C-alpha cells in the first residue's frame, strides 16, 4: 500500500487508488463534476485539480491520476485555488443565469461549488452559446444550454443501465448531449440520470416547478413496486408526497432506483378511497364505519370461523400479522398472500429465498435464469447481473425471449429441456466457481420449484461460502407473508373450497374474485382499483407512504419504512381497521397500539425485529422424482409501468406505458 502526503498529513492508501480518493481518505473535500464513484473515470471537467510533487509544475486532475509512493499532494495551495477559480469561470461561460427558475436550485452541485471555489466575478462579455432542447421522454426534462458536458448521463446509460441511448454529438463549442435520433430514453432506470446530473440540464419533468428542496419533509421509506426493497426517501409537502429519491444502500439498490419506484408516487393522491362504501341494491354507496362493521358481524353471526383473508402485494408485515391474528382468533386458519393463485411448498423458506443476495450475485460466474424477465421484475437486480457479466459471467435463460442488457443465451421456452441439461450449459455450470440459478415467478407458477431444487446437487450450487440457489419474487409483501405463515398448501384454491362467508381482501387487486360468488367481499385498501370494483364493502386503508411498517425483500432482508404523510379523509392505517373489526366481532386480538402489535409480531417471528438479512437455514433435500413440465408462454408482468394499484392510478406511469411501451403519440396540452 503506497504512502502519500496530503497537505502535510501522511496516509496509506489502497493500491490502485487515485489521488482524489487519497485526498478523501485524508478528509479533504475535492470538488468534482464528472467524477462519480460508480462510473468510469472521464477526467473532462478539470474541477478536481490539485498540486502533486514530484511532477510537472502545474495543477493535475486528481480523479485520473494514480496515487504513488512518496507523492506530496497539495489541495489548498495558491496554485490550486487559482486553477479551480479559472476552471469554474470557464464552466460558467455558457451557463445561463437560470438559478431562480431552475428546478435544481438548492441542490445543485454547480451552485454549491461556484460559491465555494469560484471567483465571485466574471470577465466574459461575449454572447453565450444556446442549445436546442432534446426530448428524452415523459420523465426527463432537458434544458441543454445548462449542460457542462460532464458525460455522467452518457456513462450511466452505457455502463450501468446497459442501454446506449444517450451520447455526445459534434465537437468543441458545438458539442451536445442527446439521445440518438432524439428519441425518448426508454429503459427502466432512465431517470437516474437526473440524480447524476450536477447542473439543471436534466431535471424531473413530472416534478417541474412543484417545490423547492428546503420546503420538503424527508422520510426514510422502502420502495414497494417490486421485491428488491430499494431504499428511498419520500419528500412530502403538507399532506402530499412530492417525489421519491433513492437512498444509498450498497447491499440493496446501491444508489439507483427504477423509474416505477421513483414516479408512481403521483398515484398516491389519485383514485383514492377516502370513505366507507357498502353495496346496496347492486351499487356501491357511501356509508359509515359502524354500518359496515355491522354488516360484517351480521354475516358471521352464525359461524364466526367462516372468515378468510387474502393479502395483496404491497402490504407491510404488521398489517398481515394483524389480519392473521383477527382471522385466527375467530377460529379460522384461512389466510393467503399469493393472491394470483400460485401454490408452492413454503415449509422451508431457504428454498424460496434469493440466497446469493443481490450484492453476492455480482460475483457469480455462471447464471441460469428460469422463467424470469429480470429487467421488468427486478430492474435493479438486472444491474447486478450486468456487473457479473462484465466480470466474465455467462448467462443462460429459459423462457420467452426478452432484451437483456448483456450477452445471454436463450435456450428456449420449454421447461422440459432442463430434465436433460444441454451439454454447453452443463459444462459451464459444473466448471463454474460460483454457479447460480434464478427461478422466476413464471417458473413458480408452473410448479417448477421441486424440480429446480434438483439442480442444487447437479450443479453443486451450495458450497462452503456460496449458495447459488435463488428464487426471485415480484411482490414486496411475499417474503414477509411467508415468514408470518400467511399461506395455505393449496393457495387461494383452499380458501375458495372453504367458501367463507366473509372474505377480507387486503389490497388484493390481482385476484380472481369469481371463485367467491357467495362470500361477503370486504376490501381494505387505498385505491379504487380492481379489488374495490368487486367488493361488497370498502374500508379505506393507508398506502405504504402513510404508515410505519416492516418489509422483507426477495433476499430475506428485513427493512423498516416510516410514515411520511397522513392518509386522506376517513382512511385509516390497516392494522387499526383490523383492531376495530375485532371489537365489532366481539373477539380480542391482543393489541391496542402499533407498538403492542409490533411487539407481538416480533415475539412470534423474532427475525422481523432485526434489520438485515434473516437466516433461513439449509436448503431441503430435493425430490428425486420431480421433473420439469410445461412450456413458459409468457411472464406475469405484461406492462412494466402498471403493475400495482398505485402505478395504475399514476398519470405519469400511464403516460410512460402509452408512450414508451405502446408507441402512442402523447400530445402536450397546447397541441
XYZ file of C-alpha atoms in Angstrom, residues 348-669:
322
model
C -38.543 -24.354 4.050
C -38.005 -20.628 3.428
C -34.433 -21.148 2.165
C -35.993 -22.856 -0.874
C -37.937 -19.709 -1.820
C -35.303 -17.096 -0.971
C -32.734 -15.233 -3.068
C -29.867 -16.909 -1.219
C -26.920 -15.447 -3.152
C -28.076 -11.939 -2.078
C -28.255 -9.085 -4.574
C -24.703 -7.944 -3.852
C -23.419 -11.525 -3.941
C -24.853 -12.341 -7.384
C -22.289 -9.907 -8.848
C -19.582 -12.481 -8.036
C -21.332 -15.391 -9.807
C -19.531 -16.672 -12.906
C -22.324 -18.781 -14.432
C -26.015 -17.895 -14.125
C -29.095 -19.831 -15.262
C -32.325 -17.778 -15.263
C -35.511 -19.877 -15.412
C -38.821 -18.119 -16.070
C -37.927 -14.536 -15.201
C -37.810 -11.310 -17.203
C -35.370 -9.754 -14.749
C -35.424 -6.321 -16.441
C -39.103 -5.877 -15.649
C -39.401 -7.945 -12.484
C -36.359 -6.517 -10.680
C -34.646 -3.794 -12.716
C -32.042 -3.145 -10.019
C -31.082 -6.824 -9.887
C -30.533 -6.666 -13.648
C -27.843 -4.035 -12.954
C -26.070 -6.569 -10.706
C -26.287 -9.290 -13.362
C -24.749 -6.885 -15.866
C -21.833 -6.342 -13.471
C -21.364 -10.116 -13.204
C -21.287 -10.440 -16.994
C -18.740 -7.614 -17.267
C -16.589 -9.600 -14.813
C -16.797 -12.663 -17.069
C -20.009 -14.490 -16.094
C -22.023 -16.414 -18.684
C -25.822 -16.144 -18.594
C -28.349 -18.708 -19.893
C -32.108 -18.040 -19.956
C -35.026 -20.467 -20.153
C -38.234 -18.689 -21.142
C -39.672 -16.446 -23.864
C -37.127 -14.017 -25.325
C -36.685 -10.562 -23.787
C -33.941 -7.963 -24.190
C -31.238 -8.379 -21.560
C -28.688 -5.574 -21.284
C -25.806 -8.072 -21.513
C -24.863 -11.048 -23.708
C -27.085 -14.027 -22.823
C -28.006 -17.350 -24.443
C -31.730 -18.182 -24.716
C -32.252 -21.943 -24.530
C -35.971 -21.971 -25.373
C -39.289 -21.779 -23.523
C -39.887 -25.463 -22.785
C -39.012 -26.326 -19.183
C -38.552 -29.997 -20.139
C -35.153 -29.184 -21.649
C -33.843 -28.914 -18.069
C -34.660 -32.572 -17.398
C -31.681 -33.409 -19.617
C -29.289 -30.491 -19.277
C -27.847 -29.256 -22.627
C -24.128 -30.076 -22.806
C -22.955 -26.444 -23.140
C -24.976 -25.332 -20.100
C -23.925 -28.386 -18.071
C -20.231 -27.860 -18.772
C -20.318 -24.144 -17.932
C -22.286 -24.636 -14.686
C -20.169 -27.575 -13.472
C -16.881 -25.792 -14.162
C -18.022 -22.519 -12.558
C -16.532 -21.420 -9.257
C -19.772 -19.703 -8.162
C -22.704 -21.022 -10.228
C -26.179 -19.563 -9.651
C -29.751 -20.431 -10.632
C -32.517 -17.795 -10.546
C -36.059 -19.190 -10.546
C -38.679 -16.617 -11.540
C -42.401 -16.204 -10.945
C -43.344 -17.747 -14.313
C -41.488 -20.944 -13.366
C -43.020 -20.974 -9.866
C -46.475 -20.739 -11.427
C -45.664 -23.858 -13.498
C -44.734 -25.785 -10.336
C -41.033 -25.886 -11.187
C -39.713 -25.449 -7.625
C -39.309 -29.160 -6.679
C -37.502 -29.931 -9.955
C -35.339 -26.793 -9.643
C -34.092 -27.997 -6.255
C -32.543 -30.995 -8.047
C -30.208 -28.514 -9.783
C -28.585 -27.794 -6.390
C -26.772 -31.162 -6.428
C -26.493 -31.363 -10.207
C -24.587 -28.051 -10.432
C -23.106 -28.085 -6.907
C -24.805 -24.743 -6.158
C -24.144 -24.813 -2.395
C -20.501 -24.577 -1.314
C -18.610 -23.501 1.766
C -19.048 -19.747 1.212
C -21.682 -19.755 -1.518
C -25.369 -20.571 -2.014
C -26.334 -20.186 -5.658
C -29.996 -21.271 -5.456
C -32.289 -18.253 -5.822
C -35.995 -17.612 -6.172
C -36.929 -14.139 -7.438
C -40.339 -12.948 -6.229
C -42.157 -9.990 -7.769
C -44.198 -8.989 -4.715
C -42.886 -6.659 -1.993
C -45.014 -8.485 0.592
C -44.092 -12.050 -0.353
C -41.195 -12.918 1.967
C -42.804 -11.244 4.998
C -46.009 -13.223 4.383
C -44.027 -16.475 4.184
C -42.192 -15.669 7.426
C -45.547 -14.980 9.121
C -47.044 -18.268 7.911
C -49.726 -16.436 5.957
C -50.018 -19.190 3.337
C -52.055 -22.340 2.691
C -50.838 -25.510 0.882
C -53.418 -25.035 -1.878
C -53.195 -21.246 -2.080
C -56.379 -19.263 -2.746
C -57.900 -22.515 -4.046
C -58.130 -23.786 -0.461
C -59.997 -20.619 0.533
C -62.379 -20.961 -2.426
C -63.139 -24.578 -1.429
C -63.932 -23.473 2.131
C -66.433 -20.899 0.738
C -66.052 -18.419 3.629
C -68.977 -16.162 4.451
C -66.619 -13.162 4.749
C -63.530 -12.635 2.591
C -61.161 -9.882 3.738
C -59.226 -8.589 0.741
C -56.213 -6.616 1.977
C -55.308 -4.696 -1.167
C -55.576 -7.888 -3.254
C -56.153 -6.287 -6.646
C -54.774 -9.010 -8.919
C -57.044 -11.735 -7.517
C -59.806 -13.679 -9.293
C -62.931 -12.887 -7.264
C -65.230 -15.078 -9.392
C -64.222 -18.032 -7.163
C -66.083 -16.403 -4.237
C -69.621 -15.783 -5.547
C -71.372 -16.251 -2.183
C -68.832 -14.529 0.113
C -69.240 -11.034 1.540
C -66.190 -9.409 -0.031
C -64.613 -6.747 2.209
C -61.882 -4.707 0.501
C -59.419 -2.986 2.831
C -57.226 -0.860 0.589
C -56.247 2.571 -0.606
C -57.127 2.758 -4.315
C -60.313 2.286 -6.287
C -58.741 -0.466 -8.366
C -59.808 -3.979 -9.408
C -60.344 -5.241 -5.857
C -62.616 -2.332 -4.930
C -64.776 -2.952 -8.036
C -65.611 -6.475 -6.834
C -66.149 -5.520 -3.193
C -69.412 -5.545 -1.249
C -67.857 -3.370 1.470
C -64.914 -0.975 1.072
C -62.939 0.072 4.146
C -60.402 2.804 3.203
C -56.832 1.956 4.237
C -53.399 3.587 4.105
C -50.724 3.261 1.436
C -47.081 2.431 2.167
C -46.304 6.160 2.453
C -48.966 6.687 5.129
C -47.937 4.167 7.785
C -44.928 2.748 9.573
C -44.174 -0.771 8.510
C -41.716 -3.657 8.170
C -40.911 -5.071 4.736
C -38.827 -8.089 3.724
C -37.292 -8.146 0.257
C -36.660 -11.142 -2.003
C -33.268 -11.883 -0.393
C -34.846 -12.031 3.091
C -33.620 -8.591 4.158
C -35.813 -7.061 6.890
C -36.224 -3.292 6.445
C -38.313 -0.623 8.153
C -40.272 2.189 6.465
C -41.507 5.324 8.219
C -44.778 7.207 7.842
C -44.376 10.234 5.542
C -47.901 11.704 5.363
C -51.391 11.086 6.738
C -53.990 9.079 4.837
C -56.752 11.181 3.217
C -60.307 11.615 4.518
C -61.681 8.772 6.628
C -58.929 6.356 5.603
C -57.152 4.619 8.474
C -53.998 2.557 8.877
C -54.835 -1.040 8.020
C -53.969 -2.538 11.404
C -56.373 -0.152 13.155
C -59.176 -1.372 10.848
C -58.439 -4.984 11.842
C -58.389 -3.934 15.512
C -61.743 -2.116 15.259
C -63.264 -5.034 13.352
C -62.190 -7.363 16.164
C -64.257 -5.268 18.602
C -67.259 -5.415 16.248
C -66.943 -9.211 16.112
C -66.501 -9.489 19.891
C -63.022 -11.039 19.803
C -59.699 -9.954 21.320
C -56.605 -9.775 19.084
C -54.272 -8.843 21.943
C -53.001 -5.412 20.903
C -54.305 -1.847 21.171
C -51.391 0.165 19.735
C -48.860 -0.138 16.943
C -46.030 -0.758 19.413
C -48.011 -3.614 21.037
C -48.782 -5.077 17.611
C -45.125 -4.890 16.594
C -44.009 -6.462 19.887
C -46.425 -9.395 19.423
C -45.273 -9.845 15.821
C -41.590 -9.883 16.810
C -42.337 -12.310 19.651
C -43.963 -14.638 17.099
C -41.259 -14.150 14.412
C -38.081 -12.778 16.091
C -36.316 -12.263 12.727
C -38.783 -9.464 11.886
C -37.389 -7.401 14.752
C -33.839 -7.161 13.392
C -32.987 -5.099 10.330
C -30.760 -7.064 7.963
C -30.698 -10.495 6.375
C -32.866 -13.119 8.047
C -31.409 -16.630 8.370
C -33.480 -19.442 6.855
C -31.128 -22.395 7.335
C -30.147 -25.056 4.797
C -31.950 -25.957 1.594
C -34.255 -29.017 1.752
C -33.394 -32.307 0.055
C -34.742 -32.444 -3.480
C -37.449 -34.905 -4.536
C -35.622 -37.277 -6.885
C -38.815 -37.928 -8.848
C -39.576 -34.272 -9.573
C -39.500 -33.266 -13.234
C -39.722 -30.004 -15.144
C -43.036 -29.849 -17.008
C -44.763 -27.379 -19.317
C -43.891 -24.513 -21.616
C -43.468 -20.927 -20.438
C -45.886 -18.941 -22.596
C -45.070 -15.579 -21.009
C -44.113 -13.682 -17.884
C -46.526 -12.405 -15.202
C -45.653 -8.729 -15.793
C -47.181 -7.614 -19.085
C -46.624 -3.864 -18.585
C -43.648 -2.719 -16.519
C -45.243 0.618 -15.612
C -48.697 -0.622 -14.489
C -48.128 -3.487 -12.064
C -49.924 -2.271 -8.921
C -52.881 -0.047 -7.956
C -50.676 2.969 -7.130
C -48.921 2.782 -10.508
C -52.211 2.294 -12.343
C -53.560 5.449 -10.685
C -50.437 7.404 -11.648
C -50.790 9.738 -14.608
C -47.013 9.593 -15.157
C -46.910 5.786 -15.234
C -49.881 5.687 -17.605
C -48.111 8.088 -19.942
C -44.895 6.037 -19.782
C -46.852 2.907 -20.652
C -48.633 4.577 -23.566
C -45.572 6.287 -24.992
C -42.600 4.069 -24.172
C -44.176 0.610 -24.428
C -47.099 1.040 -26.817
C -45.716 3.776 -29.055
C -48.602 6.183 -28.550
C -48.017 9.764 -29.659
C -48.881 11.635 -26.462
C -49.759 15.266 -27.195
C -48.995 18.179 -24.938
C -51.932 20.248 -23.652
